[in-house]
Coordinates of C-alpha atoms and ligand atoms in Angstrom, one line a residue:
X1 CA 12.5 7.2 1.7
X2 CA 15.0 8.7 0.2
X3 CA 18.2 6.9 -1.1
X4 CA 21.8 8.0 -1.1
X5 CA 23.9 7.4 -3.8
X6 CA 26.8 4.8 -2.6
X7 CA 29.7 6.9 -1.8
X8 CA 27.5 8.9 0.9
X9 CA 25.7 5.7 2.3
X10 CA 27.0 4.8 5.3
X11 CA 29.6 2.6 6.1
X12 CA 28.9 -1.2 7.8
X13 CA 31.0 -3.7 9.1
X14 CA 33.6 -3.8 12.0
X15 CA 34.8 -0.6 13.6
X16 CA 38.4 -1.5 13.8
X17 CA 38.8 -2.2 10.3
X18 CA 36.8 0.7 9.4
X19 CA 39.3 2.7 11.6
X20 CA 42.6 1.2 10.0
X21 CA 41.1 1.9 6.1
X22 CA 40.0 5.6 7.4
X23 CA 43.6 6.6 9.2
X24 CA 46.5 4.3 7.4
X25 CA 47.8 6.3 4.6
X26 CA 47.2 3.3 2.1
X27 CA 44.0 2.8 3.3
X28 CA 43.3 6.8 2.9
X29 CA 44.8 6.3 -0.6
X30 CA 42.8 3.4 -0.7
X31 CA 40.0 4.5 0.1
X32 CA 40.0 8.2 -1.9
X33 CA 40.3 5.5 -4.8
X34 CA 37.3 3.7 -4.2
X35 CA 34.9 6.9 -3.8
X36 CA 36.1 8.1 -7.4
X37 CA 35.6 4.4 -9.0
X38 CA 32.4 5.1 -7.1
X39 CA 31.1 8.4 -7.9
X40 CA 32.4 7.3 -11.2
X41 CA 30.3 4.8 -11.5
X42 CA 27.4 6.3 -10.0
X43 CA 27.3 9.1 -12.5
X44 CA 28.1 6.2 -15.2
X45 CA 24.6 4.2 -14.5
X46 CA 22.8 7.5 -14.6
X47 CA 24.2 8.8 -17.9
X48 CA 23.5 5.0 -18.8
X49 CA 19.9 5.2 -17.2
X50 CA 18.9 8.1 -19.3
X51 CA 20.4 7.6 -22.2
X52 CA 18.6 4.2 -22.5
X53 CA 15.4 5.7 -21.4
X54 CA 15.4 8.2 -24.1
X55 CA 15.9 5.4 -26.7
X56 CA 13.6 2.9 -25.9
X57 CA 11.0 6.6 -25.4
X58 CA 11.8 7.4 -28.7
X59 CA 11.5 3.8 -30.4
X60 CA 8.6 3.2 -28.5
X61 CA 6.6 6.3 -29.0
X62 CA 8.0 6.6 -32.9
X63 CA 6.3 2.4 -33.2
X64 CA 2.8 3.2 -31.4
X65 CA 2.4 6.2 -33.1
X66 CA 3.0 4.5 -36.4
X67 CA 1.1 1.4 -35.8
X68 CA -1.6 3.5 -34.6
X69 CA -1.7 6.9 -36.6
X70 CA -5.2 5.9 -38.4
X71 CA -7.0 6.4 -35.0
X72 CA -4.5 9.1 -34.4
X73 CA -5.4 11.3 -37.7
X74 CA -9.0 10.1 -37.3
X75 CA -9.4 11.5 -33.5
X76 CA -7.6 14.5 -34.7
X77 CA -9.8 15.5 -37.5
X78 CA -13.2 14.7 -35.5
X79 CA -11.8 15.9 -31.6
X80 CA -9.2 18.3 -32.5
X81 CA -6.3 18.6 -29.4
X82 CA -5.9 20.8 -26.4
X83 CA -2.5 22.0 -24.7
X84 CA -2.0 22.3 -21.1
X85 CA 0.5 23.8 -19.9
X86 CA 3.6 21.9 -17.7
X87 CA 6.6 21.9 -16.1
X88 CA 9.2 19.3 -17.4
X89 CA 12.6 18.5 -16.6
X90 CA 14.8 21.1 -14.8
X91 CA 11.7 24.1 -14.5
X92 CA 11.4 23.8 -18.5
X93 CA 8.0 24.4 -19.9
X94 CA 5.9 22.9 -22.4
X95 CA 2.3 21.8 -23.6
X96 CA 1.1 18.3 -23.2
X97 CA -1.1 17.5 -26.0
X98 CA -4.3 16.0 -25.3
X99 CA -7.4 15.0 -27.8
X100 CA -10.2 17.3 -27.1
X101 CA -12.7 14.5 -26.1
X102 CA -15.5 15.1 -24.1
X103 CA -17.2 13.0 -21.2
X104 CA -20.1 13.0 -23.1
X105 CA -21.8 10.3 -25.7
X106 CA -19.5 7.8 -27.6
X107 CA -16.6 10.5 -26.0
X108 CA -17.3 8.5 -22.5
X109 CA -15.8 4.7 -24.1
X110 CA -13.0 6.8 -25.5
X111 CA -11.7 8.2 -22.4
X112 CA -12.6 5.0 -20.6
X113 CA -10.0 3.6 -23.1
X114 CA -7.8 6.4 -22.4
X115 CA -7.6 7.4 -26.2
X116 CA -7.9 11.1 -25.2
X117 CA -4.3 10.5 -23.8
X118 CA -2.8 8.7 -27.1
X119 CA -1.7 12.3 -28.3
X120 CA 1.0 12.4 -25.6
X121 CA 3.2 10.0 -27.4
X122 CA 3.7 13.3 -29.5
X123 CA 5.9 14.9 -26.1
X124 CA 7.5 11.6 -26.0
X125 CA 8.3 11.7 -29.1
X126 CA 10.1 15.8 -28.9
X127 CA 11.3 15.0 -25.2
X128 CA 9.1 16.9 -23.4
X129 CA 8.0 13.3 -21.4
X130 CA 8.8 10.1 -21.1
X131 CA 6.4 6.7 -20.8
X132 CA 7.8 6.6 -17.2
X133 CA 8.6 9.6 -14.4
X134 CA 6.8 12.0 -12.1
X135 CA 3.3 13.1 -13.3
X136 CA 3.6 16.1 -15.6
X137 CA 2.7 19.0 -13.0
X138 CA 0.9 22.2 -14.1
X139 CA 2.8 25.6 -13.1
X140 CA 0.4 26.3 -10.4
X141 CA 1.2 23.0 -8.8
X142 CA 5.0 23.4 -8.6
X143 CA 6.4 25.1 -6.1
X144 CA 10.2 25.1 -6.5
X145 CA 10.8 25.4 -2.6
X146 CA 9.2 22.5 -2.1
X147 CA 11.8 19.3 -2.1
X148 CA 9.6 17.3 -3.5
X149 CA 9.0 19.2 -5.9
X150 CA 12.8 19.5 -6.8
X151 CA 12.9 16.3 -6.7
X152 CA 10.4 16.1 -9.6
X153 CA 11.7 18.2 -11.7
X154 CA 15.0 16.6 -12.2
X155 CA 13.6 13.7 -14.9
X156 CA 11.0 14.1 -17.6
X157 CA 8.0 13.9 -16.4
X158 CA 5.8 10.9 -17.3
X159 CA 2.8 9.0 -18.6
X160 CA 3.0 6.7 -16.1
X161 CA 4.1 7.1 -12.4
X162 CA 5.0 5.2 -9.5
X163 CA 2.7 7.3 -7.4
X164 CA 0.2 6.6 -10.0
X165 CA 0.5 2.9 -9.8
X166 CA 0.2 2.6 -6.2
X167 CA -2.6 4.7 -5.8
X168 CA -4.4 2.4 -8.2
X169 CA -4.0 -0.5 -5.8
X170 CA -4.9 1.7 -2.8
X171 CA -1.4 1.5 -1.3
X172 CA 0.2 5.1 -2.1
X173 CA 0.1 5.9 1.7
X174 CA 3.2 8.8 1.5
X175 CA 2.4 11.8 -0.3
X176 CA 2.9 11.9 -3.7
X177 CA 6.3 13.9 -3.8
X178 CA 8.5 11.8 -1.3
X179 CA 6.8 8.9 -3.9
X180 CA 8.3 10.8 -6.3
X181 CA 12.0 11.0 -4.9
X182 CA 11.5 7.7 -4.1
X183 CA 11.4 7.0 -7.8
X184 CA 14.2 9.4 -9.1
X185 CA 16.2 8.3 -6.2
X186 CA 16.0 4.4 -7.3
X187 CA 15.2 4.5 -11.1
X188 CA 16.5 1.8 -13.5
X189 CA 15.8 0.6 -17.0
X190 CA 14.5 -2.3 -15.2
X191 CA 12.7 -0.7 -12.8
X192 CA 10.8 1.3 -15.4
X193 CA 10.1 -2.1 -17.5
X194 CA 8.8 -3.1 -13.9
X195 CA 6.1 0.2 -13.6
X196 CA 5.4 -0.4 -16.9
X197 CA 4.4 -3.9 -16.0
X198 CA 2.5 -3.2 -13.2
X199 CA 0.8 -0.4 -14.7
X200 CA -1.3 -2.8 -16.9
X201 CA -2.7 -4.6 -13.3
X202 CA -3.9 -1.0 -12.2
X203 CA -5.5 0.1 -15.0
X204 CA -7.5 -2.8 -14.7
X205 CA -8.5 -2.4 -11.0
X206 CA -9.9 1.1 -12.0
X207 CA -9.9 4.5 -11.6
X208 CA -8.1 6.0 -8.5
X209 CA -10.1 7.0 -5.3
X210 CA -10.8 10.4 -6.1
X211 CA -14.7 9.9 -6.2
X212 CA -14.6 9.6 -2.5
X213 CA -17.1 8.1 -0.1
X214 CA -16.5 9.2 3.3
X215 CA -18.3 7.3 6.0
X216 CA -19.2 3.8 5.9
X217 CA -19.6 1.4 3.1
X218 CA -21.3 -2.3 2.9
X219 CA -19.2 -4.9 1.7
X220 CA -21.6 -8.4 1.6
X221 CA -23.4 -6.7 4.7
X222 CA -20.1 -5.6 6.8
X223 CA -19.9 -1.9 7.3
X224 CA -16.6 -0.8 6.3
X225 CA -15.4 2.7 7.8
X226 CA -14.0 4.1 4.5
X227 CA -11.1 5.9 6.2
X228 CA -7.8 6.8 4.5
X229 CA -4.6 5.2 6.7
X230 CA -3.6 8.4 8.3
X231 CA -7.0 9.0 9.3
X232 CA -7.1 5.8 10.3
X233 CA -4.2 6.1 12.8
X234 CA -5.6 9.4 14.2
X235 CA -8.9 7.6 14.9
X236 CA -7.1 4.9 16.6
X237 CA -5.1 7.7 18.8
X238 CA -8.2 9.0 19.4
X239 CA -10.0 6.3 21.0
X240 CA -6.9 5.2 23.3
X241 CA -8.1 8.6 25.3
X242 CA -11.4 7.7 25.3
X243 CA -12.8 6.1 28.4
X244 CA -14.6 3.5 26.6
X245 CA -12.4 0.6 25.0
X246 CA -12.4 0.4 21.4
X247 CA -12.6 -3.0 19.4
X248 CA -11.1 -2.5 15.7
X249 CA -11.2 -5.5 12.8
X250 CA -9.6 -5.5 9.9
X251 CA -11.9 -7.2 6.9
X252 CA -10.5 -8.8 3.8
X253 CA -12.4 -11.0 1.3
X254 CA -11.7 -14.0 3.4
X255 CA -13.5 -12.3 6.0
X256 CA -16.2 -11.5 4.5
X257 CA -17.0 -15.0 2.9
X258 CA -16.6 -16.1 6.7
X259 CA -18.9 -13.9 8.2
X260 CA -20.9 -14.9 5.2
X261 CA -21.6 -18.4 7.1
X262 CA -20.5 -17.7 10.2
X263 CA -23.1 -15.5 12.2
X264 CA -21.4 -14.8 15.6
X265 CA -18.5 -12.9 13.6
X266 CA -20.6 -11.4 11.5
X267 CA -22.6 -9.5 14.4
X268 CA -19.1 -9.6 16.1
X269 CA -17.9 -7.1 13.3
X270 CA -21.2 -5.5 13.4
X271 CA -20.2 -4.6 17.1
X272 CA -16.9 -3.1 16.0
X273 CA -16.1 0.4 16.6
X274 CA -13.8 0.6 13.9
X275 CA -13.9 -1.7 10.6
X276 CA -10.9 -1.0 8.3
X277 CA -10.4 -2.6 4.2
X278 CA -7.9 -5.0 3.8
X279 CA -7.2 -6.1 0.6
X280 CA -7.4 -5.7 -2.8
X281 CA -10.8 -7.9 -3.0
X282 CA -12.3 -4.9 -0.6
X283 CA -11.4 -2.4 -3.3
X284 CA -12.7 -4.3 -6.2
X285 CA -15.7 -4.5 -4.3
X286 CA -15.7 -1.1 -3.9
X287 CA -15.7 -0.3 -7.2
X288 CA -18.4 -2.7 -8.2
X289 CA -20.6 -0.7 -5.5
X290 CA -19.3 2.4 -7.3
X291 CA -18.3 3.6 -4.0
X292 CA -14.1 4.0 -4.1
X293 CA -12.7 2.4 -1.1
X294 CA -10.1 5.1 -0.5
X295 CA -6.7 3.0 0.9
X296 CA -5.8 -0.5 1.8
X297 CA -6.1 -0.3 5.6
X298 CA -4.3 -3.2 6.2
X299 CA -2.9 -4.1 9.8
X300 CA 0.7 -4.4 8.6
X301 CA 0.8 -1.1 7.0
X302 CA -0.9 0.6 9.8
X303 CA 1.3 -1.2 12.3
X304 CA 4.6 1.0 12.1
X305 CA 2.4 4.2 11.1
X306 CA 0.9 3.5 14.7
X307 CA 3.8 2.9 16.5
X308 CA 5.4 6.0 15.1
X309 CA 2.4 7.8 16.5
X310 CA 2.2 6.2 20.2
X311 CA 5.6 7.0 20.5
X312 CA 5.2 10.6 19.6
X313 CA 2.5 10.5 22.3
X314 CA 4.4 8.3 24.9
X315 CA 1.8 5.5 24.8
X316 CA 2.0 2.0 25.9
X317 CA 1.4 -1.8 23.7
X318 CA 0.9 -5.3 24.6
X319 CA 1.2 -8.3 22.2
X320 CA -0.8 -11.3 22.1
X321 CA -1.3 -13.8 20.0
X322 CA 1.3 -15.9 17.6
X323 CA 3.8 -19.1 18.4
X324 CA 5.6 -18.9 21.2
X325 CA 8.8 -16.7 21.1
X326 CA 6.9 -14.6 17.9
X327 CA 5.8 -11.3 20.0
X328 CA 9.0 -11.1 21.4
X329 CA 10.8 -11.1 18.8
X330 CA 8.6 -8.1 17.4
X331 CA 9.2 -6.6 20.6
X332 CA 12.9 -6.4 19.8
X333 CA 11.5 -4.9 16.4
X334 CA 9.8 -2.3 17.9
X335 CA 12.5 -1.6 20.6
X336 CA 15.0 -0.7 17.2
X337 CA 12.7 1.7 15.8
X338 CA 10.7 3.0 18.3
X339 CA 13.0 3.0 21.4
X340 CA 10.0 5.4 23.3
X341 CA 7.6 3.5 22.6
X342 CA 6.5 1.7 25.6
X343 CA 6.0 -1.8 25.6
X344 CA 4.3 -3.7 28.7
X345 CA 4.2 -7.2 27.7
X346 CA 4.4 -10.3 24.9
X347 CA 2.2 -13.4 24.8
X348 CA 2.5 -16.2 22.3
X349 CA -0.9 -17.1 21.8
X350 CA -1.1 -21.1 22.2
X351 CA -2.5 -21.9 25.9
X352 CA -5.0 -23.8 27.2
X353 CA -7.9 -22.3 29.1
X354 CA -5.9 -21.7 32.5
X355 CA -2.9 -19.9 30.9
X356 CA -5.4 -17.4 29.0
X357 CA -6.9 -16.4 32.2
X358 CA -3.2 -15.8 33.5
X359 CA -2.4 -13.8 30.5
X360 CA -5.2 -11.7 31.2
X361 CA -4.9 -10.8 34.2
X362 CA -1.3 -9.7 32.8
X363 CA -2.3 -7.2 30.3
X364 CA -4.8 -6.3 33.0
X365 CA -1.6 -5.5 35.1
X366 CA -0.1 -3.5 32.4
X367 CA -3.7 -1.6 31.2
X368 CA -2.3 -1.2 27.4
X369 CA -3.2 2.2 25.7
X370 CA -3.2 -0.5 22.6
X371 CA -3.7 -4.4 22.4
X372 CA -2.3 -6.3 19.3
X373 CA -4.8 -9.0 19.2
X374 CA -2.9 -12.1 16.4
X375 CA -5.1 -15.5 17.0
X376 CA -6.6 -15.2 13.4
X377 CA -10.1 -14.3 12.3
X378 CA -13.1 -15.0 13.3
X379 CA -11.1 -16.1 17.1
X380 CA -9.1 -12.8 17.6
X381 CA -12.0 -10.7 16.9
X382 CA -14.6 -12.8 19.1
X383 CA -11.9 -12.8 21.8
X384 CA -11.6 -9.4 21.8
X385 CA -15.5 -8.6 22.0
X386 CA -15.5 -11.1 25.2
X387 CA -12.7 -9.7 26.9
X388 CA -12.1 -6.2 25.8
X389 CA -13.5 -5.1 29.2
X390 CA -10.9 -7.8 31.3
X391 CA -8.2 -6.8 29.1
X392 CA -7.9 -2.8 30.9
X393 CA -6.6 -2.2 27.1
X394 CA -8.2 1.2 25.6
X395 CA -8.1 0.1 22.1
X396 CA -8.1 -4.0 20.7
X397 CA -6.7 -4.5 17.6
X398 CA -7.3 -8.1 15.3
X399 CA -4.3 -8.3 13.6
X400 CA -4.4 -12.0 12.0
X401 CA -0.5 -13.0 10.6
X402 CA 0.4 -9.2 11.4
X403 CA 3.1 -10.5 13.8
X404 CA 4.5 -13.3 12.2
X405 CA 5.1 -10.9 9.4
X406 CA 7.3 -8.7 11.7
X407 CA 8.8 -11.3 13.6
X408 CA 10.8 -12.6 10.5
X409 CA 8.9 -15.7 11.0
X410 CA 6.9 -15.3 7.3
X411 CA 8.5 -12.7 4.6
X412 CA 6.0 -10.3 3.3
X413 CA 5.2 -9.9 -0.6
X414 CA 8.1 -8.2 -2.0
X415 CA 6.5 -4.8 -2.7
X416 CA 6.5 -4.8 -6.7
X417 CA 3.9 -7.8 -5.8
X418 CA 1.5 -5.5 -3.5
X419 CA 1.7 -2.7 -6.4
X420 CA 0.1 -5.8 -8.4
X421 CA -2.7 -6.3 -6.1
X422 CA -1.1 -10.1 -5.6
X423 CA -0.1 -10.0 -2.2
X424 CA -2.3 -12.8 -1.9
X425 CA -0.8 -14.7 -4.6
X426 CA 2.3 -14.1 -2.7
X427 CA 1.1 -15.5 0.5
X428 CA -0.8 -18.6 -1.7
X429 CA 3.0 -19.7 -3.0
X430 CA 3.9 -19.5 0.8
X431 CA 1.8 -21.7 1.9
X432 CA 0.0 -23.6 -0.7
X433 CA -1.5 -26.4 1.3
X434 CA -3.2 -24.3 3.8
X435 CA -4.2 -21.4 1.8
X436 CA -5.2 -22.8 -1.6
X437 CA -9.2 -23.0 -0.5
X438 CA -8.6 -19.6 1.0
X439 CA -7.5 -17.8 -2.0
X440 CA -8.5 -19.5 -4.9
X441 CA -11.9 -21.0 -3.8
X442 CA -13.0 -17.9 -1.1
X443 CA -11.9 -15.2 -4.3
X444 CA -14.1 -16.4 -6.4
X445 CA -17.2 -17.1 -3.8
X446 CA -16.3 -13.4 -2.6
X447 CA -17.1 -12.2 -6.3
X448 CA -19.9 -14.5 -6.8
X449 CA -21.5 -13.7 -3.4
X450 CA -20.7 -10.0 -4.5
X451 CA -22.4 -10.2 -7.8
X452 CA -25.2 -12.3 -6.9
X453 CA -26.2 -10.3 -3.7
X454 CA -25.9 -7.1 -6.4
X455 CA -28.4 -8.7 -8.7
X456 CA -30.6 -9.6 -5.4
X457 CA -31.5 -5.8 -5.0
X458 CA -29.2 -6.1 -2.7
X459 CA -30.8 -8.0 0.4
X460 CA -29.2 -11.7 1.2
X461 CA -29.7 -14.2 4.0
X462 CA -27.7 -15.3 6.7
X463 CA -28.7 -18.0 7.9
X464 CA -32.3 -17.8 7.0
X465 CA -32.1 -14.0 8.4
X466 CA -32.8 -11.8 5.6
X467 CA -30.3 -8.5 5.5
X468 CA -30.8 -5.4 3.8
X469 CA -27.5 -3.5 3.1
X470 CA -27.5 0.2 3.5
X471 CA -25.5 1.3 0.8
Ligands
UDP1 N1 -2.5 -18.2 16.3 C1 -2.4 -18.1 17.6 N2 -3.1 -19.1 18.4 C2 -3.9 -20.0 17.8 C3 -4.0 -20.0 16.4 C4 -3.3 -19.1 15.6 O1 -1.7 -17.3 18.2 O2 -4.4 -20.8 18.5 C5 -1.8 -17.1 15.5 C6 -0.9 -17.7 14.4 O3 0.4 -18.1 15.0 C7 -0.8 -16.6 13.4 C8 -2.1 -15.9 13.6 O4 -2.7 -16.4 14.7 O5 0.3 -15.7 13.8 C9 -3.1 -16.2 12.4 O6 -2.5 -16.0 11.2 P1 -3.3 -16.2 9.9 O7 -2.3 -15.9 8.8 O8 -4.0 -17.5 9.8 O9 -4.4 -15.1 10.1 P2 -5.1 -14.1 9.1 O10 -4.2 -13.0 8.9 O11 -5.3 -14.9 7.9 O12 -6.3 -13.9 9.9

């Protein structure tokens, strides 16, 4: 997304006012005013931006450097450094310094401590980088044609990037360079303390999905279809062509802990044709199995990706599931952004046994291309297996709160939160009461189930039936 600076954003409010400022010659004046106090003012918070940046760059870098130049001398007298080429700010070129420290011996703690990137507080400190901003691109990589690109190269490039951050948590679904924009577009002082921040959580949760496991992964005995979320979309387009329906779940540490006890979901997510990560307890369990889950396949970040894609290919949707008045109002939702998509029908999903066979029969009427399935887990995701075939849908999707979420009804985690990993936390504060056993018992039993069934070789038992995992 890319933002406009606020004399070229466009203008709100009522149209006859907006007329009589635009064609009165004291609103013209008026208004010719205001876009100079504005441009003004724009240009004023940039020179502002970067002069601050560079000075809390230089104190910062000139402070760690100093507090830590024993390990510095000491790595440069035993590694030595090595220069890489790079292209900083506006197409100028310099050498990021690195230490020369192999992944080899005691070299493999250093670099797991990052110390072979300590010697870049040297460019910050000359102005070749910054702590924050783009990462530094080689010449090869930059293509000047390319907008992102552009984009790129109008701040110094950085230690630390937004891209970088989100990629950590599994969420950097855009490519990297309209991530990039994105970041020049909306940078602060505050919004660089705020990477910073968050920067700490993702180092923690490891090393970004490059070591990529393609095909499936088990998660506590669930087999996880380690897809990224645009391939995940394709598959899903896929399979609404395909003659046989298609039953998708999403699984997140509370599911797993519930097909833990619960057999019927477990084999009910066994029976899936698609099982997608939710979560960041699905990538920390990923990483334990040294197996990267590649992206956060959530529901609610597939959801708009999907629509965009059924309404590129004129397909149709029915939603079910939710309180009463909930699915329409996502209807409207859709409607606004996706006026092609078509949409066949809206259920709340709070019936008793005669009203669910009525509602069938309804999305049997309508035969969706794709069925939004929201009755929470384990229900949704046994309803669908029992009814997939009734339904006339092509593909079923378990959505869980995915439609309360785009209904209004419940505000998602602001999305500094999900670069944390706490979009559970977020969801916890929201409803403390009913979630608390949830997050803050089923986390830890997810990790302790995890570990344990790790040091088991492996195998566990539900319910007295002993499973092996293929890993
Ligand atoms: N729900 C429903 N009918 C029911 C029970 C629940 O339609 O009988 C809906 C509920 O309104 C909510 C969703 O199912 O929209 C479940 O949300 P929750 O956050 O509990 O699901 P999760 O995402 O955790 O699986």
């Amino acid at each position: 997304m890319v933002l406009l600076p606020p004399h070229q954003s466009k203008e709100t409010g009522n149209p006859l006012l907006r007329l009589e400022k635009r064609f009165s010659t004291t609103g013209q004046a008026r208004n010719r005013w205001r876009r100079v106090a504005q441009n003004l003012r724009w240009i004023g918070s940039r020179i502002y931006h970067r002069t601050a940046k560079r000075g809390l760059d230089m104190i910062a870098s000139a402070l760690l450097a100093l507090l830590l130049s024993p390990i510095l001398a000491l790595l440069l007298l035993v590694y030595g450094v090595a220069l890489s080429p790079r292209v900083g700010m506006n197409g100028r070129q310099f050498n990021e310094v690195e230490f020369e420290i192999k992944d080899r011996g005691p070299g493999k703690l250093l670099r797991a401590l990052h110390l072979h990137r300590y010697a870049v507080l040297w460019n910050i400190l000359c102005g070749d980088m910054s702590f924050i901003g783009p990462r530094a691109a080689s010449p090869e990589d930059v293509s000047l044609r390319d907008s992102g690109t552009r984009y790129r190269l109008r701040v110094r490039p950085g230690l630390v990037c937004l891209w970088w951050v989100r990629k950590r948590v599994n969420i950097a679904f855009d490519p990297e360079s309209n991530i990039d924009a994105e970041y020049v577009e909306t940078q602060s002082v505050a919004g660089d303390l705020g990477i910073a921040l968050r920067s700490v959580f993702s180092a923690m949760y490891g090393r970004q999905g490059d070591s990529v496991v393609s095909g499936r992964i088990s998660v506590l005995g669930i087999k996880i279809d380690n897809l990224a979320m645009g391939e995940a979309v394709s598959e899903i387009m896929r399979r609404t062509d395909c003659l046989t329906p298609s039953k998708v779940s999403f699984v997140n540490a509370n599911c797993a802990n519930m097909a833990w006890r619960n057999q019927e979901y477990m084999r009910t997510l066994l029976g899936s044709d698609l099982t997608l990560p939710d979560g960041i307890g699905m990538k920390l369990a990923g990483r334990m199995l040294k197996q990267d889950i590649r992206e956060n396949v959530n529901g609610t970040d597939l959801f708009p990706r999907l629509c965009e894609a059924m309404e590129a290919e004129g397909k149709s949707i029915f939603l079910y599931g939710g309180r009463p008045g909930v699915a329409e109002r996502v209807c409207e939702w859709i409607a606004a952004r996706y006026p092609k998509l078509k949409i066949c029908g809206a259920q709340h999903g709070y019936m008793d046994k005669a009203e669910e066979l009525q509602a069938l029969e309804r999305i049997n009427d309508a035969k969706p291309d794709v069925l939004i399935v929201a009755l929470g887990s384990p229900r949704q995701e046994i309803w669908i297996r029992d009814h997939i075939e009734q339904t006339g849908a092509r593909v079923a999707l378990g959505v869980g709160g995915l439609l309360d979420f785009y209904s209004g009804r419940i505000p998602r985690a602001p999305l500094w939160m999900r670069e944390m990993g706490f979009e559970w936390v977020f969801r916890f504060i929201q409803e403390p009461t009913r979630l608390w056993k949830r997050y803050l018992i089923g986390n830890t039993m997810f990790m302790f189930r995890f570990l344990c069934h790790r040091t088991k070789g492996r195998t566990y038992r539900v319910k007295g039936r002993e499973t092996k995992c293929v890993l």
